Short mmCIF file of C-alpha atoms in Angstrom, two decimals:
data_model
loop_
_atom_site.label_atom_id
_atom_site.label_comp_id
_atom_site.label_asym_id
_atom_site.label_seq_id
_atom_site.Cartn_x
_atom_site.Cartn_y
_atom_site.Cartn_z
CA MET H 1395 0.00 0.00 0.00
CA ASN H 1396 1.34 3.45 -0.93
CA LYS H 1397 1.93 5.89 1.91
CA LEU H 1398 0.59 9.44 1.58
CA LEU H 1399 1.67 12.36 3.71
CA TYR H 1400 -1.56 14.37 3.92
CA ILE H 1401 -0.91 17.94 5.09
CA SER H 1402 -4.13 19.49 6.34
CA PHE H 1403 -3.67 22.51 8.60
CA LEU H 1404 -7.07 21.91 10.21
CA PHE H 1405 -8.03 18.40 11.26
CA PRO H 1406 -10.23 16.94 14.03
CA PRO H 1407 -10.74 17.50 16.85
CA VAL H 1408 -10.98 20.90 15.14
CA GLY H 1409 -14.57 21.18 13.95
CA GLY H 1410 -16.36 23.03 11.19
CA SER H 1411 -17.10 22.27 7.56
CA GLY H 1412 -13.49 22.91 6.50
CA VAL H 1413 -12.20 19.69 8.07
CA GLN H 1414 -14.77 17.33 6.57
CA ARG H 1415 -13.04 16.95 3.19
CA SER H 1416 -9.68 15.96 4.70
CA LEU H 1417 -11.26 13.77 7.37
CA LYS H 1418 -13.40 11.77 4.94
CA PHE H 1419 -10.67 11.39 2.33
CA ALA H 1420 -8.31 10.12 5.03
CA ARG H 1421 -10.95 7.71 6.27
CA HIS H 1422 -11.68 6.12 2.89
CA LEU H 1423 -8.28 6.23 1.12
CA PRO H 1424 -7.09 2.86 2.55
CA ASP H 1425 -9.94 1.19 0.62
CA PHE H 1426 -8.20 2.34 -2.57
CA GLY H 1427 -4.60 1.41 -1.83
CA TRP H 1428 -3.40 4.53 -0.01
CA GLU H 1429 -2.39 4.79 3.65
CA PRO H 1430 -2.69 8.45 4.75
CA ILE H 1431 -0.49 9.91 7.47
CA VAL H 1432 -1.84 13.31 8.47
CA LEU H 1433 0.15 16.36 9.54
CA CYS H 1434 -1.90 19.19 11.03
CA ALA H 1435 -1.64 22.12 13.42
CA ASP H 1436 -2.06 21.32 17.11
CA HIS H 1437 -5.71 22.08 17.90
CA ARG H 1438 -4.90 23.22 21.45
CA PHE H 1439 -3.40 26.46 20.17
CA LEU H 1440 -6.01 27.30 17.55
CA LYS H 1441 -8.93 29.68 17.93
CA GLN H 1442 -11.25 27.23 16.21
CA PRO H 1443 -14.40 25.36 17.31
CA LYS H 1444 -13.72 21.84 18.54
CA ASP H 1445 -15.75 18.72 17.77
CA TYR H 1446 -14.27 15.75 19.61
CA SER H 1447 -16.96 13.45 18.25
CA LEU H 1448 -15.23 13.61 14.85
CA THR H 1449 -12.20 11.75 16.19
CA SER H 1450 -14.21 8.51 15.99
CA ASP H 1451 -13.83 8.78 12.19
CA ILE H 1452 -10.02 8.92 12.37
CA SER H 1453 -8.42 5.61 11.42
CA CYS H 1454 -4.95 6.82 10.42
CA LYS H 1455 -1.84 8.16 12.12
CA VAL H 1456 -2.08 11.88 12.90
CA TYR H 1457 0.87 14.08 13.77
CA SER H 1458 0.32 17.62 14.99
CA CYS H 1459 2.75 20.46 15.57
CA PHE H 1460 2.60 23.79 17.33
CA SER H 1461 1.30 26.73 15.35
CA PRO H 1462 0.72 30.11 17.00
CA ASP H 1463 -2.70 31.45 16.07
CA ILE H 1464 -2.20 35.07 15.08
CA ARG H 1465 -5.93 35.72 15.46
CA TRP H 1466 -5.50 35.85 19.23
CA LEU H 1467 -3.16 38.81 18.68
CA TYR H 1468 -5.58 40.36 16.20
CA LYS H 1469 -8.39 40.12 18.73
CA LEU H 1470 -6.27 41.94 21.30
CA MET H 1471 -5.30 44.63 18.80
CA TRP H 1472 -8.91 45.13 17.72
CA GLY H 1473 -9.81 45.58 21.38
CA LEU H 1474 -7.16 48.30 21.56
CA ARG H 1475 -8.65 49.87 18.42
CA LEU H 1476 -5.50 49.20 16.39
CA HIS H 1477 -7.42 48.25 13.27
CA LYS H 1478 -4.97 49.93 10.88
CA LEU H 1479 -2.06 48.03 12.39
CA VAL H 1480 -3.93 44.75 11.93
CA ASN H 1481 -4.45 45.60 8.25
CA ILE H 1482 -0.76 46.45 7.81
CA ILE H 1483 0.31 43.15 9.39
CA ASN H 1484 -2.17 41.19 7.31
CA ARG H 1485 -1.37 42.85 4.02
CA SER H 1486 2.39 43.27 4.34
CA LEU H 1487 3.83 40.75 6.80
CA MET H 1488 1.56 37.70 7.01
CA LEU H 1489 1.78 36.60 3.41
CA PRO H 1490 0.04 34.80 1.88
CA ASP H 1491 -2.01 34.31 5.09
CA PRO H 1492 -1.58 34.38 8.89
CA GLU H 1493 -0.95 30.62 8.94
CA VAL H 1494 2.51 31.27 7.45
CA VAL H 1495 3.73 31.10 11.07
CA PHE H 1496 2.94 27.36 10.88
CA LEU H 1497 5.72 26.67 8.38
CA PRO H 1498 8.87 26.50 10.57
CA PHE H 1499 7.16 24.17 13.04
CA ALA H 1500 5.73 22.04 10.23
CA LYS H 1501 9.19 21.67 8.66
CA LEU H 1502 10.62 20.35 11.92
CA ALA H 1503 7.72 17.91 12.25
CA ILE H 1504 8.17 16.76 8.64
CA ARG H 1505 11.83 15.97 9.21
CA LYS H 1506 10.96 13.77 12.20
CA LEU H 1507 8.02 12.17 10.43
CA LEU H 1508 10.07 11.22 7.37
CA ASN H 1509 12.61 9.51 9.60
CA THR H 1510 9.81 7.22 10.79
CA HIS H 1511 7.75 6.67 7.64
CA LYS H 1512 8.69 5.96 4.04
CA ILE H 1513 6.39 8.37 2.23
CA ASP H 1514 5.58 7.83 -1.46
CA LEU H 1515 3.65 11.05 -2.15
CA VAL H 1516 2.48 14.24 -0.45
CA LEU H 1517 -0.98 15.83 -0.69
CA ILE H 1518 -1.49 19.37 0.59
CA THR H 1519 -4.95 20.87 0.99
CA ALA H 1520 -5.46 24.63 0.85
CA PRO H 1521 -6.38 27.05 2.26
CA PRO H 1522 -4.33 28.07 4.09
CA TYR H 1523 -2.22 28.74 1.01
CA SER H 1524 0.98 29.09 3.04
CA ALA H 1525 0.87 25.30 3.59
CA LEU H 1526 1.50 24.84 -0.13
CA PHE H 1527 5.09 26.05 0.32
CA LEU H 1528 5.78 22.80 2.16
CA GLY H 1529 5.48 20.92 -1.14
CA ALA H 1530 8.56 22.53 -2.66
CA TYR H 1531 10.40 22.16 0.65
CA ILE H 1532 9.76 18.40 0.79
CA LYS H 1533 10.51 17.88 -2.89
CA LYS H 1534 13.82 19.75 -2.72
CA LEU H 1535 15.14 18.21 0.50
CA PHE H 1536 13.68 14.70 0.36
CA GLY H 1537 12.88 14.10 -3.31
CA ILE H 1538 9.20 13.30 -2.65
CA ASP H 1539 6.65 14.69 -5.08
CA TYR H 1540 3.52 16.56 -4.03
CA CYS H 1541 -0.04 17.15 -5.19
CA ILE H 1542 -2.38 20.06 -4.37
CA ASP H 1543 -6.03 20.04 -3.32
CA TYR H 1544 -7.72 23.45 -3.64
CA ARG H 1545 -10.80 23.77 -1.45
CA ASP H 1546 -10.87 27.43 -2.48
CA LEU H 1547 -8.78 29.19 -5.11
CA TRP H 1548 -5.86 31.40 -4.08
CA VAL H 1549 -5.03 34.23 -6.52
CA LEU H 1550 -8.45 33.86 -8.18
CA GLY H 1551 -10.34 33.25 -4.95
CA VAL H 1552 -13.30 35.09 -3.45
CA ALA H 1553 -11.24 36.27 -0.46
CA ARG H 1554 -8.78 38.06 -2.75
CA ALA H 1555 -11.64 39.55 -4.79
CA ASP H 1556 -13.47 40.86 -1.71
CA ASN H 1557 -10.34 42.30 -0.09
CA PRO H 1558 -7.72 42.66 -2.82
CA PRO H 1559 -4.09 43.09 -1.76
CA SER H 1560 -1.79 45.68 -3.29
CA ILE H 1561 -0.63 45.32 -6.89
CA LYS H 1562 2.83 44.39 -5.59
CA VAL H 1563 1.44 41.61 -3.36
CA GLN H 1564 -0.85 40.36 -6.16
CA ALA H 1565 2.17 39.98 -8.45
CA LEU H 1566 4.13 38.23 -5.71
CA GLU H 1567 1.31 35.78 -4.97
CA TYR H 1568 0.85 35.07 -8.67
CA ARG H 1569 4.55 34.20 -8.95
CA TRP H 1570 4.41 32.02 -5.84
CA GLU H 1571 1.35 30.13 -7.04
CA ALA H 1572 2.78 29.61 -10.51
CA GLU H 1573 5.97 28.12 -9.03
CA ILE H 1574 4.03 25.84 -6.69
CA ILE H 1575 1.72 24.60 -9.44
CA ALA H 1576 4.66 24.03 -11.79
CA GLY H 1577 6.26 21.75 -9.20
CA ALA H 1578 3.11 19.76 -8.41
CA ARG H 1579 2.43 16.34 -9.94
CA GLN H 1580 -1.35 16.73 -9.85
CA VAL H 1581 -3.77 19.51 -8.90
CA VAL H 1582 -7.32 18.97 -7.64
CA CYS H 1583 -10.03 21.65 -7.40
CA VAL H 1584 -13.25 21.40 -5.44
CA ASN H 1585 -15.42 22.00 -8.49
CA SER H 1586 -15.22 22.09 -12.26
CA LEU H 1587 -15.55 25.87 -12.58
CA MET H 1588 -12.55 26.41 -10.29
CA THR H 1589 -10.68 23.94 -12.47
CA THR H 1590 -11.55 25.94 -15.60
CA LYS H 1591 -10.51 29.22 -13.98
CA LEU H 1592 -7.20 27.78 -12.82
CA VAL H 1593 -6.39 26.26 -16.21
CA THR H 1594 -7.21 29.58 -17.90
CA LYS H 1595 -4.84 31.37 -15.52
CA TYR H 1596 -2.00 28.84 -15.82
CA PRO H 1597 -2.57 27.00 -19.15
CA ASN H 1598 1.03 25.92 -19.68
CA LEU H 1599 1.51 24.68 -16.13
CA LEU H 1600 -1.65 22.62 -15.75
CA SER H 1601 -1.77 20.68 -19.01
CA GLY H 1602 -2.93 17.16 -18.21
CA LYS H 1603 -2.59 17.43 -14.46
CA VAL H 1604 -5.72 19.08 -13.07
CA SER H 1605 -8.96 17.41 -11.90
CA GLY H 1606 -12.21 18.45 -10.28
CA ILE H 1607 -13.43 16.51 -7.23
CA THR H 1608 -16.35 18.03 -5.37
CA ASN H 1609 -17.15 17.90 -1.69
CA GLY H 1610 -19.83 15.44 -0.66
CA TYR H 1611 -21.62 13.66 2.16
CA ASP H 1612 -20.84 10.50 4.10
CA GLU H 1613 -23.70 8.01 4.19
CA ALA H 1614 -22.51 6.81 7.61
CA ASP H 1615 -23.33 10.25 9.05
CA PHE H 1616 -27.02 9.67 8.29
CA VAL H 1617 -27.36 6.34 10.07
CA ASP H 1618 -29.86 6.32 12.99
CA ILE H 1619 -31.01 9.90 12.35
CA PRO H 1620 -34.56 10.42 13.69
CA GLN H 1621 -37.23 10.51 11.00
CA TYR H 1622 -38.54 13.94 9.97
CA LYS H 1623 -41.73 15.12 11.69
CA ARG H 1624 -43.69 18.18 10.69
CA GLN H 1625 -43.78 20.83 13.42
CA THR H 1626 -46.32 23.52 14.29
CA LYS H 1627 -43.99 26.14 12.80
CA MET H 1628 -42.18 26.00 9.48
CA ASN H 1629 -38.63 25.34 10.63
CA VAL H 1630 -36.09 26.99 8.30
CA VAL H 1631 -32.54 25.89 9.16
CA PHE H 1632 -29.16 27.37 8.23
CA THR H 1633 -25.92 25.72 9.37
CA GLY H 1634 -22.57 27.47 9.20
CA SER H 1635 -21.11 30.95 9.53
CA LEU H 1636 -22.22 34.24 8.01
CA TYR H 1637 -19.44 36.81 7.60
CA ASP H 1638 -17.92 39.44 5.29
CA ARG H 1639 -20.14 39.65 2.18
CA PHE H 1640 -22.43 36.88 3.49
CA GLN H 1641 -24.81 39.31 5.19
CA PRO H 1642 -28.44 38.19 4.66
CA ASP H 1643 -30.44 41.45 5.02
CA ILE H 1644 -32.14 40.73 1.70
CA ILE H 1645 -33.58 37.50 3.14
CA TRP H 1646 -34.90 39.30 6.22
CA GLU H 1647 -36.45 41.92 3.92
CA ALA H 1648 -38.17 39.20 1.90
CA ILE H 1649 -39.62 37.56 5.01
CA SER H 1650 -40.77 40.92 6.41
CA ASN H 1651 -42.49 41.83 3.16
CA LEU H 1652 -44.34 38.50 3.02
CA ILE H 1653 -45.52 38.91 6.60
CA ASP H 1654 -46.61 42.52 6.03
CA SER H 1655 -48.59 41.44 2.98
CA GLY H 1656 -50.31 38.67 4.95
CA LEU H 1657 -48.94 35.91 2.73
CA ILE H 1658 -46.98 34.41 5.63
CA ILE H 1659 -48.20 34.32 9.22
CA ARG H 1660 -45.38 35.37 11.51
CA GLU H 1661 -46.30 32.85 14.20
CA HIS H 1662 -46.05 30.04 11.64
CA ILE H 1663 -42.36 30.40 10.70
CA SER H 1664 -39.06 30.11 12.54
CA VAL H 1665 -35.52 30.57 11.21
CA ASN H 1666 -32.81 28.75 13.17
CA ILE H 1667 -29.16 29.54 12.49
CA TYR H 1668 -26.51 27.21 13.91
CA GLY H 1669 -22.81 28.09 13.95
CA ASN H 1670 -20.19 30.60 15.04
CA ASN H 1671 -22.02 33.82 14.27
CA ASN H 1672 -22.23 37.40 15.48
CA PRO H 1673 -25.95 38.17 15.99
CA ALA H 1674 -25.46 41.88 15.26
CA PHE H 1675 -23.87 41.05 11.90
CA VAL H 1676 -26.35 38.32 10.98
CA LEU H 1677 -29.41 40.46 11.68
CA GLY H 1678 -27.89 43.69 10.35
CA LYS H 1679 -30.35 46.54 10.18
CA TYR H 1680 -33.18 44.11 11.01
CA ALA H 1681 -31.91 43.54 14.57
CA ILE H 1682 -34.68 45.84 15.83
CA SER H 1683 -37.33 44.55 13.40
CA GLU H 1684 -40.40 43.29 15.24
CA HIS H 1685 -40.85 40.47 12.74
CA ILE H 1686 -37.26 39.30 12.41
CA SER H 1687 -36.40 39.56 16.11
CA GLN H 1688 -39.23 37.14 16.88
CA ILE H 1689 -38.57 34.75 13.99
CA VAL H 1690 -34.79 34.37 13.84
CA ASN H 1691 -33.01 32.30 16.50
CA ILE H 1692 -29.20 32.24 16.53
CA HIS H 1693 -27.68 29.15 18.13
CA PRO H 1694 -24.04 28.31 18.96
CA TYR H 1695 -21.80 25.93 17.01
CA LEU H 1696 -22.99 22.30 16.97
CA THR H 1697 -21.10 19.06 16.64
CA HIS H 1698 -21.29 17.57 13.17
CA ARG H 1699 -23.60 14.78 14.33
CA ILE H 1700 -26.12 17.17 15.90
CA SER H 1701 -25.86 19.48 12.90
CA ILE H 1702 -26.92 16.58 10.65
CA MET H 1703 -29.86 15.93 12.97
CA ARG H 1704 -30.96 19.57 12.77
CA ILE H 1705 -30.67 19.48 8.98
CA CYS H 1706 -32.81 16.36 8.70
CA ALA H 1707 -35.46 17.86 10.99
CA ALA H 1708 -35.88 21.02 8.91
CA ASP H 1709 -38.93 21.96 6.87
CA ALA H 1710 -36.62 23.98 4.62
CA LEU H 1711 -32.85 24.37 4.47
CA LEU H 1712 -31.41 27.80 3.74
CA LEU H 1713 -28.36 28.17 1.53
CA PHE H 1714 -27.14 31.72 1.04
CA SER H 1715 -24.41 33.18 -1.12
CA PRO H 1716 -24.58 36.80 -2.33
CA SER H 1717 -23.84 37.83 -5.87
CA GLY H 1718 -20.51 39.43 -6.63
CA LYS H 1719 -17.13 38.82 -8.20
CA HIS H 1720 -16.21 35.10 -8.30
CA SER H 1721 -19.59 34.14 -6.75
CA GLU H 1722 -20.03 31.78 -9.70
CA THR H 1723 -17.44 29.44 -8.10
CA ASP H 1724 -19.39 29.10 -4.82
CA SER H 1725 -20.31 25.52 -3.96
CA HIS H 1726 -20.67 25.39 -0.19
CA SER H 1727 -19.70 22.10 1.38
CA LYS H 1728 -22.99 22.03 3.31
CA LEU H 1729 -25.07 21.78 0.14
CA PHE H 1730 -24.18 18.08 -0.27
CA GLU H 1731 -25.44 17.19 3.20
CA TYR H 1732 -28.45 19.37 2.49
CA MET H 1733 -29.16 17.29 -0.62
CA ARG H 1734 -28.67 13.98 1.20
CA SER H 1735 -31.14 14.98 3.92
CA TYR H 1736 -33.80 14.91 1.17
CA ARG H 1737 -35.38 18.01 2.76
CA PRO H 1738 -36.48 21.04 0.67
CA ILE H 1739 -33.67 23.53 0.01
CA LEU H 1740 -34.13 27.27 -0.39
CA ALA H 1741 -30.98 28.24 -2.32
CA VAL H 1742 -30.54 32.02 -2.37
CA ILE H 1743 -27.46 32.09 -4.58
CA ASN H 1744 -26.09 33.17 -7.93
CA PRO H 1745 -28.28 31.17 -10.38
CA ASP H 1746 -25.32 30.83 -12.75
CA SER H 1747 -22.96 29.49 -10.09
CA ILE H 1748 -21.50 26.01 -9.93
CA GLY H 1749 -23.51 25.51 -6.73
CA ALA H 1750 -26.73 26.11 -8.66
CA GLU H 1751 -25.57 23.71 -11.38
CA ILE H 1752 -25.01 20.99 -8.77
CA LEU H 1753 -28.33 21.62 -7.01
CA LYS H 1754 -30.69 21.83 -9.98
CA PRO H 1755 -30.88 18.07 -10.73
CA CYS H 1756 -31.29 17.00 -7.08
CA GLY H 1757 -35.07 17.47 -7.12
CA THR H 1758 -35.45 19.17 -3.73
CA CYS H 1759 -34.14 22.65 -4.45
CA VAL H 1760 -35.94 25.92 -5.08
CA LEU H 1761 -33.48 28.45 -6.51
CA ALA H 1762 -33.69 32.19 -6.03
CA ASP H 1763 -31.28 34.78 -7.41
CA SER H 1764 -29.56 36.29 -4.37
CA GLY H 1765 -29.70 39.69 -6.03
CA SER H 1766 -33.47 39.62 -6.62
CA LEU H 1767 -35.79 40.41 -3.72
CA SER H 1768 -38.88 39.32 -5.66
CA ALA H 1769 -37.31 35.98 -6.61
CA ILE H 1770 -36.45 35.30 -2.96
CA GLN H 1771 -39.99 36.15 -1.88
CA ASP H 1772 -41.50 33.87 -4.54
CA ALA H 1773 -39.26 30.93 -3.60
CA LEU H 1774 -39.88 31.36 0.12
CA LEU H 1775 -43.63 31.62 -0.41
CA GLN H 1776 -43.62 28.47 -2.56
CA LEU H 1777 -41.97 26.47 0.22
CA TYR H 1778 -44.16 28.04 2.89
CA LEU H 1779 -47.40 27.14 1.07
CA ALA H 1780 -46.19 23.59 0.52
CA TRP H 1781 -45.48 23.30 4.25
CA LYS H 1782 -48.77 24.96 5.22
CA ASN H 1783 -50.78 22.59 3.02
CA ASP H 1784 -48.62 19.62 4.05
CA GLN H 1785 -47.75 18.91 0.42
CA GLN H 1786 -44.70 17.02 -0.79
CA SER H 1787 -44.07 19.17 -3.85
CA LEU H 1788 -40.40 18.22 -4.31
CA GLN H 1789 -39.09 14.73 -5.04
CA PRO H 1790 -35.39 13.91 -4.52
CA ASP H 1791 -33.42 12.20 -7.26
CA TYR H 1792 -31.80 9.55 -5.07
CA GLU H 1793 -29.53 8.19 -7.77
CA TYR H 1794 -28.13 11.61 -8.64
CA ILE H 1795 -27.57 12.58 -5.00
CA ALA H 1796 -25.72 9.30 -4.36
CA THR H 1797 -23.00 10.34 -6.84
CA TYR H 1798 -21.74 12.75 -4.17
CA GLU H 1799 -21.15 10.11 -1.51
CA ARG H 1800 -17.70 10.54 0.04
CA LYS H 1801 -16.40 7.05 -0.68
CA ALA H 1802 -17.14 7.39 -4.39
CA LEU H 1803 -15.36 10.76 -4.41
CA THR H 1804 -12.37 9.28 -2.58
CA ALA H 1805 -12.08 6.70 -5.36
CA LYS H 1806 -11.58 9.62 -7.77
CA LEU H 1807 -8.88 11.10 -5.53
CA ALA H 1808 -7.10 7.74 -5.41
CA GLU H 1809 -7.08 7.70 -9.22
CA VAL H 1810 -5.40 11.13 -9.19
CA LEU H 1811 -2.79 9.94 -6.70
CA ASP H 1812 -2.18 6.78 -8.75
CA LYS H 1813 -1.64 8.93 -11.82
CA ALA H 1814 0.87 11.07 -9.93
CA MET H 1815 2.85 7.93 -9.12
CA VAL H 1816 2.72 6.70 -12.72
CA ASP H 1817 3.89 10.09 -14.00
CA LYS H 1818 6.67 10.04 -11.42
CA ASN H 1819 7.91 6.65 -12.53
#
């Protein structure tokens, strides 16, 4: 069996949607001839939610190393009202991201790890993009090739579009990324549109060595989940974090308008948001709205297991992604578990996005353009009336949804890794 050094900065017991891809790949890879050995940052020093229940899915060796979390310093500086200094540090010193402080500790851990294990190939998942520099380090010093797994794009990513760095930093990051991609054996992107964008940006570097492998769901996570029961209120559920451009005022406006017009009865609907969220940000200008303050309930972060239970108990699942530059590449990891729950999905997203393309055939999704208030109102009213009349208006396509099961997706990753070994030889 080939041995894979899998570098994933975040890994359980760190929680959140960002760890699911690495965790599930690591779990299923041995079924396809690959033994993963994970290197991650030590969770004890990270300002991240923890989900110790996820450790039951770990069946491989995991090595962790110290990594100072610069966000603790940022929090202190924000408290001292040193916002400009935080921006200077972020934009000029912590490049390409604050996790760059992980690198010296990771290099020490890699040296020790390679003295213990004979590694055949390295896979690095990003973000953080700073972790990608470890590929060239390992290849140069130890002669072991590396592959890249992009969960989000770097130079072409949404984060860079929303908060663009200086022209000088953009040029530097472009050069860094080009060098890293040139040295990689294979490159994986989390969806086909990201793959297209990356190939367009680096056509000469990616010829024949880029693949698209989506996120997905694990069937085992849905075992022994209580059966859905209709409640006295329409229970709209959102799981995850809302931040930066993901501010849902337009959804609150749509709900308020429907209530004011008498099309929805306020006492018959409840919106429950689960995750690490700032209530003031989530509610925005509707924090003092009589309707929204009584309808929207903001709950703390849940373990993955309980999150699945809340999803499966929903009358409608809310997916939200605002329009804007690069929004067409959005394909939230939660949408696959949303589909597998077989519950109705209210997808307030860019209708031309890859997320919309994935959702349309599933049979349980009502799409609404996130830039159109009327479209959001129409979609919400459609789901509300179906709930009110106790009608099953949406029928899941079970066969289509099953194509996103994690084990099947891991088989695709194993094929990419096998190809990297063939190319190497």
